Every structure is written in structure tokens, then in C-alpha cells.
Short mmCIF file of N, CA and C in Angstrom, two decimals:
data_model
loop_
_atom_site.label_atom_id
_atom_site.label_comp_id
_atom_site.label_asym_id
_atom_site.label_seq_id
_atom_site.Cartn_x
_atom_site.Cartn_y
_atom_site.Cartn_z
N UNK A 27 19.09 -1.77 7.21
CA UNK A 27 18.65 -0.46 7.73
C UNK A 27 17.17 -0.49 8.06
N UNK A 28 16.76 0.23 9.11
CA UNK A 28 15.34 0.22 9.45
C UNK A 28 14.49 0.88 8.37
N UNK A 29 13.33 0.31 8.17
CA UNK A 29 12.39 0.85 7.19
C UNK A 29 11.04 1.05 7.88
N UNK A 30 10.44 2.19 7.65
CA UNK A 30 9.07 2.39 8.10
C UNK A 30 8.12 2.18 6.92
N UNK A 31 7.09 1.38 7.16
CA UNK A 31 6.06 1.18 6.15
C UNK A 31 4.85 2.02 6.55
N UNK A 32 4.46 2.93 5.68
CA UNK A 32 3.30 3.79 5.93
C UNK A 32 2.22 3.42 4.92
N UNK A 33 1.02 3.15 5.41
CA UNK A 33 -0.06 2.78 4.51
C UNK A 33 -1.17 3.82 4.55
N UNK A 34 -1.58 4.23 3.36
CA UNK A 34 -2.57 5.31 3.21
C UNK A 34 -3.71 4.79 2.35
N UNK A 35 -4.94 4.98 2.82
CA UNK A 35 -6.11 4.55 2.03
C UNK A 35 -7.06 5.73 1.86
N UNK A 36 -7.85 5.72 0.76
CA UNK A 36 -8.89 6.75 0.65
C UNK A 36 -9.89 6.59 1.79
N UNK A 37 -10.40 7.69 2.31
CA UNK A 37 -11.40 7.62 3.38
C UNK A 37 -12.62 6.83 2.89
N UNK A 38 -13.30 6.12 3.81
CA UNK A 38 -14.43 5.27 3.40
C UNK A 38 -15.52 6.03 2.63
N UNK A 39 -15.72 7.30 2.98
CA UNK A 39 -16.81 8.03 2.33
C UNK A 39 -16.41 8.62 0.98
N UNK A 40 -15.14 8.45 0.61
CA UNK A 40 -14.66 8.98 -0.66
C UNK A 40 -14.77 7.91 -1.75
N UNK A 41 -15.32 8.28 -2.90
CA UNK A 41 -15.39 7.35 -4.03
C UNK A 41 -13.98 6.99 -4.47
N UNK A 42 -13.82 5.76 -4.94
CA UNK A 42 -12.50 5.32 -5.40
C UNK A 42 -12.68 4.72 -6.79
N UNK A 43 -12.68 5.58 -7.84
CA UNK A 43 -13.00 5.10 -9.18
C UNK A 43 -12.02 4.03 -9.68
N UNK A 44 -10.75 4.15 -9.28
CA UNK A 44 -9.76 3.16 -9.69
C UNK A 44 -10.12 1.78 -9.11
N UNK A 45 -10.49 1.78 -7.82
CA UNK A 45 -10.91 0.53 -7.19
C UNK A 45 -12.17 -0.02 -7.83
N UNK A 46 -13.11 0.87 -8.14
CA UNK A 46 -14.35 0.45 -8.81
C UNK A 46 -14.02 -0.23 -10.15
N UNK A 47 -13.07 0.33 -10.87
CA UNK A 47 -12.70 -0.23 -12.17
C UNK A 47 -12.11 -1.63 -12.00
N UNK A 48 -11.25 -1.80 -11.00
CA UNK A 48 -10.65 -3.13 -10.76
C UNK A 48 -11.74 -4.11 -10.34
N UNK A 49 -12.66 -3.64 -9.49
CA UNK A 49 -13.74 -4.49 -9.03
C UNK A 49 -14.60 -4.96 -10.21
N UNK A 50 -14.91 -4.04 -11.13
CA UNK A 50 -15.67 -4.41 -12.33
C UNK A 50 -14.90 -5.40 -13.19
N UNK A 51 -13.59 -5.20 -13.32
CA UNK A 51 -12.76 -6.10 -14.12
C UNK A 51 -12.77 -7.50 -13.51
N UNK A 52 -12.65 -7.58 -12.18
CA UNK A 52 -12.66 -8.90 -11.52
C UNK A 52 -13.95 -9.63 -11.86
N UNK A 53 -15.06 -8.91 -11.76
CA UNK A 53 -16.33 -9.60 -11.97
C UNK A 53 -16.48 -10.01 -13.44
N UNK A 54 -16.04 -9.16 -14.38
CA UNK A 54 -16.09 -9.53 -15.81
C UNK A 54 -15.21 -10.73 -16.10
N UNK A 55 -14.10 -10.86 -15.34
CA UNK A 55 -13.17 -11.97 -15.59
C UNK A 55 -13.59 -13.24 -14.86
N UNK A 56 -14.75 -13.21 -14.22
CA UNK A 56 -15.26 -14.45 -13.62
C UNK A 56 -14.98 -14.61 -12.14
N UNK A 57 -14.35 -13.61 -11.53
CA UNK A 57 -14.11 -13.68 -10.09
C UNK A 57 -15.30 -13.03 -9.39
N UNK A 58 -16.36 -13.83 -9.19
CA UNK A 58 -17.64 -13.27 -8.76
C UNK A 58 -17.73 -13.12 -7.25
N UNK A 59 -16.75 -13.65 -6.52
CA UNK A 59 -16.88 -13.73 -5.08
C UNK A 59 -16.52 -12.43 -4.36
N UNK A 60 -16.08 -11.44 -5.13
CA UNK A 60 -15.54 -10.24 -4.49
C UNK A 60 -16.47 -9.06 -4.72
N UNK A 61 -16.78 -8.35 -3.64
CA UNK A 61 -17.80 -7.31 -3.77
C UNK A 61 -17.24 -5.91 -3.81
N UNK A 62 -15.95 -5.75 -3.64
CA UNK A 62 -15.42 -4.40 -3.72
C UNK A 62 -13.92 -4.39 -3.62
N UNK A 63 -13.32 -3.38 -4.26
CA UNK A 63 -11.87 -3.20 -4.20
C UNK A 63 -11.61 -1.72 -3.92
N UNK A 64 -10.73 -1.44 -2.99
CA UNK A 64 -10.29 -0.06 -2.78
C UNK A 64 -8.76 -0.04 -2.88
N UNK A 65 -8.25 1.04 -3.43
CA UNK A 65 -6.82 1.08 -3.72
C UNK A 65 -6.18 2.27 -3.01
N UNK A 66 -5.15 1.98 -2.24
CA UNK A 66 -4.40 3.02 -1.55
C UNK A 66 -2.93 2.92 -1.86
N UNK A 67 -2.12 3.54 -1.02
CA UNK A 67 -0.69 3.59 -1.27
C UNK A 67 0.10 2.98 -0.12
N UNK A 68 1.25 2.46 -0.45
CA UNK A 68 2.15 1.88 0.54
C UNK A 68 3.52 2.50 0.34
N UNK A 69 4.02 3.19 1.37
CA UNK A 69 5.32 3.85 1.30
C UNK A 69 6.33 3.09 2.13
N UNK A 70 7.52 2.89 1.60
CA UNK A 70 8.63 2.34 2.38
C UNK A 70 9.66 3.46 2.54
N UNK A 71 9.88 3.88 3.78
CA UNK A 71 10.81 4.98 4.05
C UNK A 71 12.02 4.43 4.78
N UNK A 72 13.18 4.52 4.16
CA UNK A 72 14.40 4.00 4.76
C UNK A 72 15.01 5.04 5.69
N UNK A 73 15.35 4.60 6.90
CA UNK A 73 15.93 5.51 7.88
C UNK A 73 17.45 5.33 7.89
N UNK A 74 18.15 6.44 7.85
CA UNK A 74 19.60 6.45 7.99
C UNK A 74 19.93 6.47 9.47
N UNK A 75 20.57 5.43 9.96
CA UNK A 75 20.96 5.45 11.37
C UNK A 75 19.89 4.87 12.27
N UNK A 76 20.07 5.02 13.58
CA UNK A 76 19.20 4.34 14.54
C UNK A 76 17.83 5.00 14.65
N UNK A 77 16.85 4.20 15.07
CA UNK A 77 15.49 4.69 15.25
C UNK A 77 15.27 5.06 16.71
N UNK A 78 14.90 6.30 16.95
CA UNK A 78 14.59 6.75 18.31
C UNK A 78 13.10 7.07 18.37
N UNK A 79 12.55 7.29 19.58
CA UNK A 79 11.16 7.72 19.64
C UNK A 79 10.90 8.98 18.80
N UNK A 80 11.91 9.86 18.72
CA UNK A 80 11.75 11.07 17.90
C UNK A 80 11.58 10.72 16.42
N UNK A 81 12.29 9.67 15.97
CA UNK A 81 12.15 9.25 14.58
C UNK A 81 10.72 8.84 14.29
N UNK A 82 10.16 8.04 15.20
CA UNK A 82 8.79 7.58 15.00
C UNK A 82 7.83 8.76 14.91
N UNK A 83 8.02 9.75 15.81
CA UNK A 83 7.07 10.85 15.76
C UNK A 83 7.30 11.69 14.50
N UNK A 84 8.53 11.74 14.02
CA UNK A 84 8.79 12.45 12.77
C UNK A 84 8.11 11.72 11.60
N UNK A 85 8.19 10.39 11.60
CA UNK A 85 7.54 9.62 10.53
C UNK A 85 6.02 9.83 10.59
N UNK A 86 5.46 9.87 11.81
CA UNK A 86 4.02 10.12 11.94
C UNK A 86 3.64 11.47 11.34
N UNK A 87 4.47 12.48 11.62
CA UNK A 87 4.22 13.80 11.03
C UNK A 87 4.30 13.76 9.52
N UNK A 88 5.35 13.11 9.01
CA UNK A 88 5.53 13.04 7.56
C UNK A 88 4.34 12.33 6.92
N UNK A 89 3.89 11.24 7.55
CA UNK A 89 2.76 10.47 7.01
C UNK A 89 1.52 11.36 6.92
N UNK A 90 1.31 12.16 7.97
CA UNK A 90 0.10 12.98 8.02
C UNK A 90 0.19 14.20 7.11
N UNK A 91 1.38 14.81 7.09
CA UNK A 91 1.48 16.11 6.42
C UNK A 91 1.91 16.00 4.95
N UNK A 92 2.72 14.98 4.66
CA UNK A 92 3.33 14.96 3.32
C UNK A 92 2.84 13.77 2.49
N UNK A 93 2.75 12.60 3.12
CA UNK A 93 2.42 11.41 2.33
C UNK A 93 0.94 11.25 2.09
N UNK A 94 0.10 11.89 2.88
CA UNK A 94 -1.34 11.72 2.70
C UNK A 94 -2.01 13.09 2.62
N UNK A 95 -3.18 13.09 2.02
CA UNK A 95 -4.02 14.27 1.97
C UNK A 95 -5.17 14.02 2.94
N UNK A 96 -5.13 14.70 4.10
CA UNK A 96 -6.09 14.38 5.16
C UNK A 96 -7.54 14.68 4.78
N UNK A 97 -7.74 15.44 3.71
CA UNK A 97 -9.11 15.71 3.28
C UNK A 97 -9.76 14.44 2.72
N UNK A 98 -8.98 13.65 2.01
CA UNK A 98 -9.56 12.50 1.32
C UNK A 98 -8.92 11.17 1.72
N UNK A 99 -7.85 11.19 2.53
CA UNK A 99 -7.15 9.95 2.83
C UNK A 99 -6.91 9.78 4.33
N UNK A 100 -6.80 8.53 4.76
CA UNK A 100 -6.42 8.20 6.13
C UNK A 100 -5.09 7.45 6.12
N UNK A 101 -4.25 7.73 7.12
CA UNK A 101 -3.06 6.90 7.34
C UNK A 101 -3.54 5.70 8.14
N UNK A 102 -3.54 4.51 7.54
CA UNK A 102 -4.11 3.36 8.24
C UNK A 102 -3.09 2.60 9.07
N UNK A 103 -1.80 2.70 8.73
CA UNK A 103 -0.82 2.07 9.60
C UNK A 103 0.58 2.59 9.36
N UNK A 104 1.35 2.56 10.44
CA UNK A 104 2.78 2.89 10.36
C UNK A 104 3.49 1.78 11.11
N UNK A 105 4.32 1.01 10.43
CA UNK A 105 5.02 -0.08 11.11
C UNK A 105 6.51 -0.01 10.77
N UNK A 106 7.31 -0.47 11.74
CA UNK A 106 8.75 -0.48 11.50
C UNK A 106 9.16 -1.90 11.16
N UNK A 107 9.91 -2.03 10.09
CA UNK A 107 10.49 -3.33 9.75
C UNK A 107 11.99 -3.09 9.56
N UNK A 108 12.78 -4.13 9.59
CA UNK A 108 14.19 -3.88 9.29
C UNK A 108 14.60 -4.69 8.08
N UNK A 109 15.47 -4.12 7.29
CA UNK A 109 15.84 -4.78 6.03
C UNK A 109 17.33 -5.11 6.05
N UNK B 197 -17.41 -8.25 7.00
CA UNK B 197 -17.05 -9.12 5.88
C UNK B 197 -15.53 -9.25 5.79
N UNK B 198 -15.05 -10.42 5.41
CA UNK B 198 -13.59 -10.58 5.33
C UNK B 198 -13.01 -9.71 4.22
N UNK B 199 -11.83 -9.20 4.49
CA UNK B 199 -11.12 -8.36 3.52
C UNK B 199 -9.71 -8.92 3.35
N UNK B 200 -9.28 -9.04 2.12
CA UNK B 200 -7.89 -9.37 1.87
C UNK B 200 -7.12 -8.10 1.53
N UNK B 201 -5.97 -7.94 2.18
CA UNK B 201 -5.10 -6.82 1.87
C UNK B 201 -3.93 -7.33 1.04
N UNK B 202 -3.80 -6.80 -0.16
CA UNK B 202 -2.72 -7.20 -1.07
C UNK B 202 -1.78 -6.01 -1.24
N UNK B 203 -0.49 -6.25 -1.02
CA UNK B 203 0.48 -5.16 -1.13
C UNK B 203 1.46 -5.43 -2.26
N UNK B 204 1.62 -4.42 -3.09
CA UNK B 204 2.44 -4.55 -4.30
C UNK B 204 3.48 -3.43 -4.29
N UNK B 205 4.73 -3.80 -4.50
CA UNK B 205 5.81 -2.78 -4.54
C UNK B 205 6.60 -2.92 -5.85
N UNK B 206 7.19 -1.82 -6.31
CA UNK B 206 8.08 -1.94 -7.47
C UNK B 206 9.26 -2.84 -7.12
N UNK B 207 9.72 -3.65 -8.07
CA UNK B 207 10.87 -4.52 -7.80
C UNK B 207 12.08 -3.65 -7.42
N UNK B 208 12.97 -4.19 -6.57
CA UNK B 208 14.10 -3.39 -6.08
C UNK B 208 14.97 -2.82 -7.21
N UNK B 209 15.09 -3.56 -8.32
CA UNK B 209 15.98 -3.09 -9.39
C UNK B 209 15.29 -2.08 -10.32
N UNK B 210 14.01 -1.81 -10.06
CA UNK B 210 13.27 -0.87 -10.91
C UNK B 210 13.34 0.53 -10.29
N UNK B 211 13.66 1.53 -11.08
CA UNK B 211 13.66 2.91 -10.59
C UNK B 211 12.24 3.30 -10.19
N UNK B 212 12.14 4.13 -9.17
CA UNK B 212 10.82 4.58 -8.71
C UNK B 212 10.85 6.11 -8.63
N UNK B 213 10.59 6.78 -9.77
CA UNK B 213 10.75 8.24 -9.81
C UNK B 213 9.83 8.97 -8.82
N UNK B 214 8.62 8.41 -8.60
CA UNK B 214 7.69 9.03 -7.66
C UNK B 214 8.29 9.00 -6.25
N UNK B 215 8.86 7.84 -5.89
CA UNK B 215 9.51 7.72 -4.59
C UNK B 215 10.71 8.65 -4.47
N UNK B 216 11.49 8.74 -5.55
CA UNK B 216 12.65 9.65 -5.57
C UNK B 216 12.19 11.08 -5.32
N UNK B 217 11.08 11.47 -5.94
CA UNK B 217 10.57 12.83 -5.78
C UNK B 217 10.18 13.09 -4.32
N UNK B 218 9.51 12.13 -3.70
CA UNK B 218 9.11 12.30 -2.30
C UNK B 218 10.35 12.36 -1.42
N UNK B 219 11.32 11.50 -1.72
CA UNK B 219 12.57 11.49 -0.95
C UNK B 219 13.27 12.85 -1.03
N UNK B 220 13.33 13.43 -2.24
CA UNK B 220 13.92 14.75 -2.41
C UNK B 220 13.14 15.81 -1.64
N UNK B 221 11.82 15.70 -1.67
CA UNK B 221 10.99 16.68 -0.95
C UNK B 221 11.24 16.59 0.55
N UNK B 222 11.34 15.38 1.09
CA UNK B 222 11.60 15.21 2.52
C UNK B 222 12.89 15.92 2.90
N UNK B 223 13.93 15.70 2.08
CA UNK B 223 15.22 16.28 2.45
C UNK B 223 15.18 17.80 2.32
N UNK B 224 14.50 18.33 1.29
CA UNK B 224 14.35 19.79 1.16
C UNK B 224 13.57 20.39 2.33
N UNK B 225 12.63 19.61 2.88
CA UNK B 225 11.79 20.11 3.98
C UNK B 225 12.45 19.92 5.34
N UNK B 226 13.70 19.46 5.34
CA UNK B 226 14.43 19.38 6.59
C UNK B 226 14.41 18.02 7.26
N UNK B 227 13.77 17.04 6.63
CA UNK B 227 13.78 15.69 7.21
C UNK B 227 14.99 14.96 6.64
N UNK B 228 16.14 15.14 7.29
CA UNK B 228 17.40 14.70 6.71
C UNK B 228 17.72 13.24 7.04
N UNK B 229 16.92 12.65 7.94
CA UNK B 229 17.29 11.35 8.48
C UNK B 229 16.90 10.18 7.56
N UNK B 230 16.24 10.51 6.45
CA UNK B 230 15.67 9.44 5.63
C UNK B 230 16.42 9.35 4.31
N UNK B 231 16.82 8.12 3.96
CA UNK B 231 17.68 8.01 2.79
C UNK B 231 16.96 7.51 1.55
N UNK B 232 15.71 7.15 1.65
CA UNK B 232 15.03 6.70 0.45
C UNK B 232 13.56 6.44 0.70
N UNK B 233 12.78 6.62 -0.35
CA UNK B 233 11.35 6.33 -0.27
C UNK B 233 10.97 5.54 -1.51
N UNK B 234 10.21 4.46 -1.31
CA UNK B 234 9.66 3.75 -2.46
C UNK B 234 8.14 3.67 -2.28
N UNK B 235 7.43 3.76 -3.38
CA UNK B 235 5.98 3.84 -3.31
C UNK B 235 5.33 2.70 -4.08
N UNK B 236 4.48 1.97 -3.38
CA UNK B 236 3.74 0.88 -4.01
C UNK B 236 2.26 1.04 -3.78
N UNK B 237 1.54 -0.05 -3.96
CA UNK B 237 0.08 0.02 -3.86
C UNK B 237 -0.43 -0.94 -2.80
N UNK B 238 -1.58 -0.57 -2.24
CA UNK B 238 -2.23 -1.40 -1.23
C UNK B 238 -3.68 -1.57 -1.67
N UNK B 239 -4.08 -2.82 -1.89
CA UNK B 239 -5.44 -3.13 -2.32
C UNK B 239 -6.21 -3.75 -1.17
N UNK B 240 -7.44 -3.32 -0.97
CA UNK B 240 -8.35 -3.99 -0.04
C UNK B 240 -9.45 -4.63 -0.87
N UNK B 241 -9.54 -5.96 -0.81
CA UNK B 241 -10.52 -6.69 -1.60
C UNK B 241 -11.54 -7.32 -0.64
N UNK B 242 -12.78 -6.90 -0.76
CA UNK B 242 -13.83 -7.42 0.12
C UNK B 242 -14.40 -8.71 -0.46
N UNK B 243 -14.48 -9.72 0.40
CA UNK B 243 -15.00 -11.02 -0.04
C UNK B 243 -16.46 -11.13 0.37
N UNK B 244 -17.28 -11.56 -0.58
CA UNK B 244 -18.68 -11.85 -0.31
C UNK B 244 -18.78 -13.27 0.21
N UNK B 245 -19.21 -13.45 1.44
CA UNK B 245 -19.37 -14.81 1.95
C UNK B 245 -18.12 -15.33 2.62
N UNK B 246 -18.12 -16.62 2.94
CA UNK B 246 -17.03 -17.18 3.74
C UNK B 246 -15.74 -17.35 2.94
N UNK B 247 -14.62 -17.35 3.69
CA UNK B 247 -13.31 -17.53 3.06
C UNK B 247 -12.91 -19.00 3.15
N UNK B 248 -12.64 -19.62 2.02
CA UNK B 248 -12.19 -21.01 1.99
C UNK B 248 -10.75 -21.01 1.48
N UNK B 249 -10.05 -22.14 1.59
CA UNK B 249 -8.71 -22.18 0.99
C UNK B 249 -8.73 -21.82 -0.49
N UNK B 250 -9.84 -22.16 -1.19
CA UNK B 250 -9.95 -21.81 -2.61
C UNK B 250 -9.98 -20.29 -2.79
N UNK B 251 -10.62 -19.59 -1.85
CA UNK B 251 -10.67 -18.12 -1.93
C UNK B 251 -9.26 -17.55 -1.87
N UNK B 252 -8.46 -18.07 -0.92
CA UNK B 252 -7.10 -17.56 -0.78
C UNK B 252 -6.30 -17.78 -2.05
N UNK B 253 -6.45 -18.98 -2.65
CA UNK B 253 -5.64 -19.22 -3.84
C UNK B 253 -6.15 -18.36 -5.00
N UNK B 254 -7.46 -18.07 -5.01
CA UNK B 254 -8.00 -17.17 -6.04
C UNK B 254 -7.43 -15.75 -5.85
N UNK B 255 -7.36 -15.31 -4.58
CA UNK B 255 -6.80 -13.97 -4.32
C UNK B 255 -5.32 -13.93 -4.73
N UNK B 256 -4.59 -15.03 -4.47
CA UNK B 256 -3.18 -15.07 -4.88
C UNK B 256 -3.05 -14.94 -6.40
N UNK B 257 -3.93 -15.65 -7.12
CA UNK B 257 -3.93 -15.52 -8.58
C UNK B 257 -4.23 -14.11 -9.04
N UNK B 258 -5.27 -13.52 -8.43
CA UNK B 258 -5.67 -12.15 -8.80
C UNK B 258 -4.52 -11.18 -8.54
N UNK B 259 -3.86 -11.35 -7.38
CA UNK B 259 -2.76 -10.45 -7.03
C UNK B 259 -1.65 -10.54 -8.08
N UNK B 260 -1.36 -11.78 -8.51
CA UNK B 260 -0.25 -11.98 -9.45
C UNK B 260 -0.63 -11.56 -10.87
N UNK B 261 -1.86 -11.88 -11.28
CA UNK B 261 -2.23 -11.73 -12.69
C UNK B 261 -2.87 -10.38 -12.99
N UNK B 262 -3.61 -9.83 -12.01
CA UNK B 262 -4.42 -8.65 -12.32
C UNK B 262 -3.92 -7.40 -11.57
N UNK B 263 -3.58 -7.57 -10.28
CA UNK B 263 -3.26 -6.38 -9.48
C UNK B 263 -1.82 -5.93 -9.64
N UNK B 264 -0.96 -6.82 -10.11
CA UNK B 264 0.44 -6.43 -10.24
C UNK B 264 0.95 -6.75 -11.64
N UNK B 265 1.99 -6.06 -12.03
CA UNK B 265 2.69 -6.32 -13.28
C UNK B 265 3.99 -7.01 -12.91
N UNK B 266 4.07 -8.32 -13.16
CA UNK B 266 5.20 -9.11 -12.68
C UNK B 266 6.53 -8.71 -13.32
N UNK B 267 6.48 -7.94 -14.39
CA UNK B 267 7.73 -7.48 -15.01
C UNK B 267 8.42 -6.44 -14.12
N UNK B 268 7.61 -5.60 -13.47
CA UNK B 268 8.19 -4.49 -12.72
C UNK B 268 7.79 -4.47 -11.24
N UNK B 269 6.87 -5.36 -10.83
CA UNK B 269 6.36 -5.29 -9.47
C UNK B 269 6.38 -6.66 -8.78
N UNK B 270 6.47 -6.63 -7.47
CA UNK B 270 6.36 -7.83 -6.64
C UNK B 270 5.14 -7.71 -5.74
N UNK B 271 4.44 -8.83 -5.55
CA UNK B 271 3.41 -8.88 -4.52
C UNK B 271 4.14 -9.17 -3.21
N UNK B 272 4.17 -8.20 -2.29
CA UNK B 272 4.97 -8.39 -1.08
C UNK B 272 4.18 -9.00 0.07
N UNK B 273 2.87 -8.87 0.06
CA UNK B 273 2.11 -9.57 1.10
C UNK B 273 0.64 -9.68 0.75
N UNK B 274 0.04 -10.76 1.24
CA UNK B 274 -1.41 -10.96 1.14
C UNK B 274 -1.87 -11.37 2.54
N UNK B 275 -2.70 -10.55 3.16
CA UNK B 275 -3.16 -10.90 4.50
C UNK B 275 -4.67 -10.75 4.57
N UNK B 276 -5.27 -11.59 5.42
CA UNK B 276 -6.71 -11.52 5.58
C UNK B 276 -7.02 -10.75 6.86
N UNK B 277 -7.91 -9.78 6.78
CA UNK B 277 -8.39 -9.09 7.97
C UNK B 277 -9.91 -9.17 7.91
N UNK B 278 -10.57 -8.91 9.03
CA UNK B 278 -12.03 -8.89 8.93
C UNK B 278 -12.54 -7.53 9.35
N UNK B 279 -13.58 -7.09 8.68
CA UNK B 279 -14.08 -5.73 8.94
C UNK B 279 -15.50 -5.78 9.51
#
């Protein structure tokens, strides 16, 4: 069945304390080569039935309105894969 | 600077209550065409300096050992992008 992958990241100007914590952990554990980590979300949405252009625009709406908070997050990609 | 994108998803056999909740919300909101949602994480790791094959294998280790819990999660992709 077709699957849409939607990726959401915090906006660049928004602090990401969870990412900061991982970044600090990496450096404490000896991984000195990395200067920053940011953490976002990855959604896999399974579509029932065939994908039409209307489906894609519906997924775009869902990504913007439901899966992300446009005040603090950006939808960075929407891709279709099949499983 | 080069950025590695690491994507982590819950293993298929693991329940994903957060995804179930979003899936239920979609159907309540009239988006009936979607049969399931699963939610994972997307990490952006910024590399200081050039990327060598050693960097990639270090990122693979970090993804497996630090960014994901191998009991319940799979690392589904590691890709390099440049910013």
C-alpha cells in the first residue's frame, strides 16, 4: 500500500532543548566531531487505495494543519513510498 | 556544513499509541482515506569539518547506540545532505 512520509522539524530560530541534550551527550561520550543535533518527527501515513493528485494535496493539508505546529515547526518534506 | 539525517521508526511489531491517536484524529476529522499512522524521529546531526568514511561509520554507531533503542526501534535511513 502507498505510504506518505512526512518530515517535520523545529524551525531554525526555535531552541531545541532535546537536540541540545543529545549534542551534549555526544560530546561527553567522545564524539567530538559533531557541532549540533536537532530533533524532529517522521510520520508514515498509509493510504487506503490508489493515490490521486487529490490525495497528495490532502496529505499536504494534513501535514500543515494536523501533524505540525506552524508556529514552531516546518514541514521539511513529503514523499510517497510504496510498501 | 555537512549534515547527516538519521531516521528512526518504531519496529513494525511494536504498538505506536501516538500514531494510533493521530490516525483516529484523522478519521474523526473526515480524512477517511488513511488507514494508519506511525510516528518516529528525525535527527539532523551537523558535522564539524570534512566528512570521511570514518565519519559515516561513527554516525552509524551513534544512530544505533545512542539515537535509537534497538529493542523497540529501527534506524531506517542515514543520509548525508549539505547545508
